[in-house]
Amino acid sequence: MPGEKRIVVIGGSAAGPKAAARARRMDEMAEITIIQKDPDLSMASCGYPYYVGGFFDDRNMLLSTPTGVTRDPKFYINAKGIVAKTETEAISIDRQNKTVTCRTRATDEMEVIGYDKLILATGSIPRIPPVPGTDLSGITTLQSMKDADYLRRIRDEQKIKKAVIIGGGLIGIETSEALELAGMEITIVELLPQLLTFLDWEMAKLVENHVKGKNANIITQNGLAAFIGENGKLTAVKLNNGTELPCELAVIAIGVRPNTRLARDAGLEIGQTGGITVNGYMQTSDPDIYAVGDCIEIDNLITGKKVHAPYGDLANLQGRVAGENAAAGNHATFPGTIQTGICKVFEYAAGSTGLSEKAAIESGYTAIETTINSSPDKPGFMEGKILVTKLVVERPSGRILGAQCVGPGDVSKQIAQWAMAIKGGLTVEHIVNADLPYAPPFSLAIDHGIATAHIIQNKLRGFMKGISCTDVKKKIDNNEKVFFLDTRGPDEYEQMRLGIGETLIPIGILRKRLQDIPQDRDTEIICYCKISLRGYEAARLLEGYGWKNVKVMEGGIMAWPFPREK
Ligand SMILES: Cc1cc2nc3c(=O)[nH]c(=O)nc-3n(C[C@H](O)[C@H](O)[C@H](O)COP(=O)(O)OP(=O)(O)OC[C@H]3O[C@@H](n4cnc5c(N)ncnc54)[C@H](O)[C@@H]3O)c2cc1C
């Protein structure tokens, strides 16, 4: 019908279809078109590693609605009245005449489509290292459905024995698990000193130890120098230190950059991180063009700095805002991100929200307090699984700046709680008496997150002097004179121990064995147990008897990232 608003969306995976669907709900009469380069629509890219890893077999499940209907052009026209043109690439935007020129891939035919409002959702492009040999066969990324199909085929054929993953970030780690499940011997190569850089080093090390326990090799602080091949096929990966790792498959996962070519060519403003600049309405520097998802940059709500945050949840939220505004005028807003993320790492999960300690320091925070807490997510009689959380707060206000959590327990719940606390500007005092749901199948009476807040409250009030495992290790390496007190029972000690010259005195008999503690009340004493709850009790007890320099090793043995004697 003439006079209808024409909304054109470029990009048909996460943010684009969400924007189109929201626009339709706002305006039944609008003419809505999605232009999508790929053959598929609405791909659940976050599910690719699980398809490759064999968690499910039907690729269409990645493209389906919750009721099992494949989101193809027929679905979009029938269910939503949206025209979805697949295998059609937007080539250029004419902002003067408000048109998009597209090429249909199969026929090479060009088409010019007019718009009143345009939404860019062109996603991101994987970074490829500038090294020789990237054109060999056997080298891939895991960014598109085509990549997922390729890796799944390799999995099903079961011919490849050795794979190298370049990059120890979220996608690299998830891909490693998928390929390990496919029966391959895996090596992860990471340029930096740790995997998963959204975590602080000692937290990432716990994840690394878990991955190594799954027979994956991890090489850190070593970059890729070249891909080596024979007859056009990959045979090895060469590292900066000269090491050659024989392999038949390499997956490059060193991050993504915003796909902004169309926007740049159209003269739209590009920000300092390389993403398209948008305001809170998701409008670009041209008020008739919105942009959403991995192709934009947004505000970090804690630091106020611009960031490129390529997360699937944010892409959908932003798409919803842009779709509404494009259809019904600017009402909805997207304020920014606190960079919350999570990934599965074999039997562990690793999640983070807000700032790590490292990020807080880099952002200029000088007065911060941190703590590490280990405890189960549920009671032992309900098969509780361990969680290790590191909390970062501002001093003296106690405002929550960030939380990281790793372990086999329910990491997702912990990170979700902290994310809401950060978004709400909450402090430690708000969390210490939080009213969370409790029953044994779900949590402890004092939830792990609340217990973490109790520990940091104790530190802020001076009831507990904590020391991180990393700082304890430094003291050992510097041969400092410290009395290490392990407060567990002899059986536990036999099963697992640090072997750092510790003295074992179980908490239950500590009052009767005070003569075994160095009698100089100024001696530095570091107490711990498996999770350092008994360690904390021992520290309070010793302080009660006059020892003045008693510390608790935070998180206990469960948070110890270094090799143990046993
Ligand atoms: C393996 C993997 C695992 C992930 N796991 C998670 C996770 O667990 N949690 C999380 O939050 N995020 C995860 N992500 C990130 C998440 O998938 C992205 O943030 C999200 O898909 C971004 O959505 P988007 O719509 O902006 O971009 P995309 O999903 O990349 O879609 C962009 C689409 O635009 C199309 N396009 C580009 N240019 C044009 C053009 N000129 N014309 C027409 N079409 C064009 C592309 O072909 C593409 O289909 C993962 C990503 C990958 C690859």
mmCIF file of C-alpha atoms in Angstrom, residues 217-399:
data_model
loop_
_atom_site.group_PDB
_atom_site.id
_atom_site.type_symbol
_atom_site.label_atom_id
_atom_site.label_comp_id
_atom_site.label_asym_id
_atom_site.label_seq_id
_atom_site.Cartn_x
_atom_site.Cartn_y
_atom_site.Cartn_z
ATOM 1 C CA ASN A 217 47.475 -29.109 25.685
ATOM 2 C CA ILE A 218 47.670 -25.414 26.453
ATOM 3 C CA ILE A 219 50.495 -23.190 25.278
ATOM 4 C CA THR A 220 50.402 -19.612 26.574
ATOM 5 C CA GLN A 221 52.680 -16.639 25.887
ATOM 6 C CA ASN A 222 53.471 -17.955 22.462
ATOM 7 C CA GLY A 223 52.060 -16.622 19.216
ATOM 8 C CA LEU A 224 51.414 -18.082 15.816
ATOM 9 C CA ALA A 225 54.265 -17.626 13.304
ATOM 10 C CA ALA A 226 52.998 -19.586 10.297
ATOM 11 C CA PHE A 227 50.779 -22.347 9.008
ATOM 12 C CA ILE A 228 52.813 -25.047 7.304
ATOM 13 C CA GLY A 229 51.448 -27.349 4.624
ATOM 14 C CA GLU A 230 52.081 -29.868 1.886
ATOM 15 C CA ASN A 231 50.155 -30.048 -1.367
ATOM 16 C CA GLY A 232 47.869 -27.249 -0.231
ATOM 17 C CA LYS A 233 46.938 -29.050 2.997
ATOM 18 C CA LEU A 234 47.774 -27.987 6.543
ATOM 19 C CA THR A 235 50.356 -30.215 8.223
ATOM 20 C CA ALA A 236 51.571 -28.128 11.164
ATOM 21 C CA VAL A 237 51.321 -24.864 13.034
ATOM 22 C CA LYS A 238 54.580 -23.034 13.706
ATOM 23 C CA LEU A 239 54.876 -20.867 16.808
ATOM 24 C CA ASN A 240 56.973 -17.762 17.475
ATOM 25 C CA ASN A 241 59.520 -19.750 19.493
ATOM 26 C CA GLY A 242 60.029 -22.129 16.558
ATOM 27 C CA THR A 243 57.962 -25.018 17.946
ATOM 28 C CA GLU A 244 56.050 -26.891 15.259
ATOM 29 C CA LEU A 245 52.796 -28.565 16.222
ATOM 30 C CA PRO A 246 51.783 -31.253 13.708
ATOM 31 C CA CYS A 247 48.049 -31.048 12.969
ATOM 32 C CA GLU A 248 45.530 -31.523 10.203
ATOM 33 C CA LEU A 249 43.073 -28.898 11.425
ATOM 34 C CA ALA A 250 43.509 -25.385 12.820
ATOM 35 C CA VAL A 251 40.721 -23.159 14.064
ATOM 36 C CA ILE A 252 41.465 -19.445 14.264
ATOM 37 C CA ALA A 253 39.640 -17.793 17.163
ATOM 38 C CA ILE A 254 41.556 -14.603 17.955
ATOM 39 C CA GLY A 255 38.532 -12.323 18.138
ATOM 40 C CA VAL A 256 36.295 -10.366 15.816
ATOM 41 C CA ARG A 257 36.093 -6.811 14.499
ATOM 42 C CA PRO A 258 32.958 -4.880 13.585
ATOM 43 C CA ASN A 259 31.813 -5.318 9.974
ATOM 44 C CA THR A 260 31.436 -1.678 8.992
ATOM 45 C CA ARG A 261 32.295 -1.504 5.293
ATOM 46 C CA LEU A 262 28.791 -0.476 4.188
ATOM 47 C CA ALA A 263 28.542 2.119 6.951
ATOM 48 C CA ARG A 264 31.991 3.565 6.216
ATOM 49 C CA ASP A 265 31.325 3.767 2.486
ATOM 50 C CA ALA A 266 28.051 5.548 3.237
ATOM 51 C CA GLY A 267 29.925 8.115 5.332
ATOM 52 C CA LEU A 268 28.434 7.142 8.699
ATOM 53 C CA GLU A 269 30.453 7.995 11.781
ATOM 54 C CA ILE A 270 32.746 5.218 13.022
ATOM 55 C CA GLY A 271 33.915 5.270 16.645
ATOM 56 C CA GLN A 272 37.300 4.836 18.271
ATOM 57 C CA THR A 273 36.967 1.052 18.673
ATOM 58 C CA GLY A 274 36.105 0.633 14.985
ATOM 59 C CA GLY A 275 32.374 0.087 15.559
ATOM 60 C CA ILE A 276 29.590 2.239 14.118
ATOM 61 C CA THR A 277 28.724 5.157 16.419
ATOM 62 C CA VAL A 278 25.148 5.064 17.755
ATOM 63 C CA ASN A 279 23.159 6.983 20.345
ATOM 64 C CA GLY A 280 20.886 5.465 22.984
ATOM 65 C CA TYR A 281 18.106 5.047 20.391
ATOM 66 C CA MET A 282 20.553 2.990 18.294
ATOM 67 C CA GLN A 283 20.610 5.779 15.700
ATOM 68 C CA THR A 284 23.781 6.319 13.696
ATOM 69 C CA SER A 285 25.048 9.752 12.629
ATOM 70 C CA ASP A 286 22.226 9.607 10.028
ATOM 71 C CA PRO A 287 18.915 9.794 11.942
ATOM 72 C CA ASP A 288 17.206 7.535 9.386
ATOM 73 C CA ILE A 289 19.764 4.771 9.825
ATOM 74 C CA TYR A 290 19.990 2.639 12.956
ATOM 75 C CA ALA A 291 22.728 0.110 13.707
ATOM 76 C CA VAL A 292 22.733 -2.822 16.114
ATOM 77 C CA GLY A 293 24.726 -5.861 17.214
ATOM 78 C CA ASP A 294 28.358 -6.726 16.601
ATOM 79 C CA CYS A 295 28.875 -3.909 14.057
ATOM 80 C CA ILE A 296 28.531 -1.067 16.605
ATOM 81 C CA GLU A 297 30.355 0.296 19.628
ATOM 82 C CA ILE A 298 28.536 1.091 22.867
ATOM 83 C CA ASP A 299 29.184 2.565 26.307
ATOM 84 C CA ASN A 300 30.611 0.554 29.150
ATOM 85 C CA LEU A 301 28.263 1.659 31.923
ATOM 86 C CA ILE A 302 30.912 1.377 34.650
ATOM 87 C CA THR A 303 33.892 3.080 33.028
ATOM 88 C CA GLY A 304 31.990 5.328 30.594
ATOM 89 C CA LYS A 305 34.399 4.204 27.873
ATOM 90 C CA LYS A 306 33.357 3.006 24.413
ATOM 91 C CA VAL A 307 33.642 -0.739 23.885
ATOM 92 C CA HIS A 308 33.012 -3.300 21.163
ATOM 93 C CA ALA A 309 30.882 -5.905 22.944
ATOM 94 C CA PRO A 310 30.049 -8.751 20.537
ATOM 95 C CA TYR A 311 27.514 -10.686 22.600
ATOM 96 C CA GLY A 312 24.384 -12.424 21.350
ATOM 97 C CA ASP A 313 22.157 -11.176 24.171
ATOM 98 C CA LEU A 314 23.114 -7.554 23.559
ATOM 99 C CA ALA A 315 22.555 -7.941 19.812
ATOM 100 C CA ASN A 316 18.988 -9.065 20.479
ATOM 101 C CA LEU A 317 18.296 -6.316 23.032
ATOM 102 C CA GLN A 318 19.639 -3.657 20.698
ATOM 103 C CA GLY A 319 17.658 -5.106 17.779
ATOM 104 C CA ARG A 320 14.486 -4.813 19.833
ATOM 105 C CA VAL A 321 15.188 -1.145 20.565
ATOM 106 C CA ALA A 322 16.064 -0.230 16.970
ATOM 107 C CA GLY A 323 13.060 -2.125 15.575
ATOM 108 C CA GLU A 324 10.695 -0.273 17.872
ATOM 109 C CA ASN A 325 12.214 3.117 17.167
ATOM 110 C CA ALA A 326 12.402 2.629 13.412
ATOM 111 C CA ALA A 327 8.725 1.677 13.330
ATOM 112 C CA ALA A 328 7.198 3.933 15.959
ATOM 113 C CA GLY A 329 9.592 6.848 16.517
ATOM 114 C CA ASN A 330 12.331 7.145 19.100
ATOM 115 C CA HIS A 331 11.039 5.902 22.468
ATOM 116 C CA ALA A 332 13.080 2.851 23.424
ATOM 117 C CA THR A 333 16.671 3.143 24.562
ATOM 118 C CA PHE A 334 19.624 0.837 25.107
ATOM 119 C CA PRO A 335 21.928 2.353 27.729
ATOM 120 C CA GLY A 336 25.096 0.263 27.333
ATOM 121 C CA THR A 337 26.832 -2.768 28.702
ATOM 122 C CA ILE A 338 28.517 -4.019 31.837
ATOM 123 C CA GLN A 339 30.050 -6.793 29.709
ATOM 124 C CA THR A 340 28.491 -9.851 31.249
ATOM 125 C CA GLY A 341 29.493 -13.155 29.706
ATOM 126 C CA ILE A 342 29.720 -16.856 30.381
ATOM 127 C CA CYS A 343 31.081 -19.915 28.635
ATOM 128 C CA LYS A 344 31.036 -23.640 29.174
ATOM 129 C CA VAL A 345 34.445 -25.255 29.652
ATOM 130 C CA PHE A 346 33.965 -29.022 29.836
ATOM 131 C CA GLU A 347 32.459 -29.613 33.319
ATOM 132 C CA TYR A 348 33.189 -26.034 34.381
ATOM 133 C CA ALA A 349 31.572 -22.754 33.519
ATOM 134 C CA ALA A 350 33.452 -19.458 33.557
ATOM 135 C CA GLY A 351 31.543 -16.214 33.824
ATOM 136 C CA SER A 352 32.198 -12.580 34.478
ATOM 137 C CA THR A 353 30.305 -9.313 34.850
ATOM 138 C CA GLY A 354 31.572 -5.790 35.321
ATOM 139 C CA LEU A 355 35.270 -5.202 35.892
ATOM 140 C CA SER A 356 37.955 -7.707 36.765
ATOM 141 C CA GLU A 357 40.590 -6.449 39.206
ATOM 142 C CA LYS A 358 42.946 -5.898 36.268
ATOM 143 C CA ALA A 359 40.307 -3.992 34.284
ATOM 144 C CA ALA A 360 39.396 -1.877 37.324
ATOM 145 C CA ILE A 361 43.032 -0.863 37.819
ATOM 146 C CA GLU A 362 43.450 -0.170 34.099
ATOM 147 C CA SER A 363 40.303 1.978 34.225
ATOM 148 C CA GLY A 364 41.845 4.149 36.918
ATOM 149 C CA TYR A 365 40.223 2.782 40.084
ATOM 150 C CA THR A 366 42.802 3.159 42.835
ATOM 151 C CA ALA A 367 40.730 2.235 45.898
ATOM 152 C CA ILE A 368 39.356 -1.256 45.390
ATOM 153 C CA GLU A 369 38.923 -4.314 47.569
ATOM 154 C CA THR A 370 38.762 -7.860 46.267
ATOM 155 C CA THR A 371 38.030 -11.241 47.711
ATOM 156 C CA ILE A 372 37.983 -14.815 46.495
ATOM 157 C CA ASN A 373 35.428 -17.212 47.927
ATOM 158 C CA SER A 374 35.103 -20.942 47.333
ATOM 159 C CA SER A 375 32.053 -22.828 48.494
ATOM 160 C CA PRO A 376 29.519 -25.292 47.102
ATOM 161 C CA ASP A 377 26.431 -24.048 45.298
ATOM 162 C CA LYS A 378 24.191 -26.475 47.267
ATOM 163 C CA PRO A 379 24.506 -28.674 50.353
ATOM 164 C CA GLY A 380 26.671 -31.777 50.069
ATOM 165 C CA PHE A 381 23.628 -34.008 50.527
ATOM 166 C CA MET A 382 22.203 -32.476 47.329
ATOM 167 C CA GLU A 383 25.485 -33.008 45.459
ATOM 168 C CA GLY A 384 26.582 -29.397 45.750
ATOM 169 C CA LYS A 385 29.325 -28.431 43.336
ATOM 170 C CA ILE A 386 32.117 -26.000 44.012
ATOM 171 C CA LEU A 387 32.061 -22.366 42.898
ATOM 172 C CA VAL A 388 35.007 -19.993 43.080
ATOM 173 C CA THR A 389 34.041 -16.323 42.939
ATOM 174 C CA LYS A 390 36.260 -13.268 42.827
ATOM 175 C CA LEU A 391 34.494 -10.064 43.779
ATOM 176 C CA VAL A 392 35.791 -6.554 43.101
ATOM 177 C CA VAL A 393 34.312 -3.610 45.001
ATOM 178 C CA GLU A 394 35.050 0.069 45.363
ATOM 179 C CA ARG A 395 36.419 1.310 48.681
ATOM 180 C CA PRO A 396 35.097 2.704 50.957
ATOM 181 C CA SER A 397 31.600 2.729 49.419
ATOM 182 C CA GLY A 398 31.492 -1.035 48.854
ATOM 183 C CA ARG A 399 29.886 -0.491 45.432
#
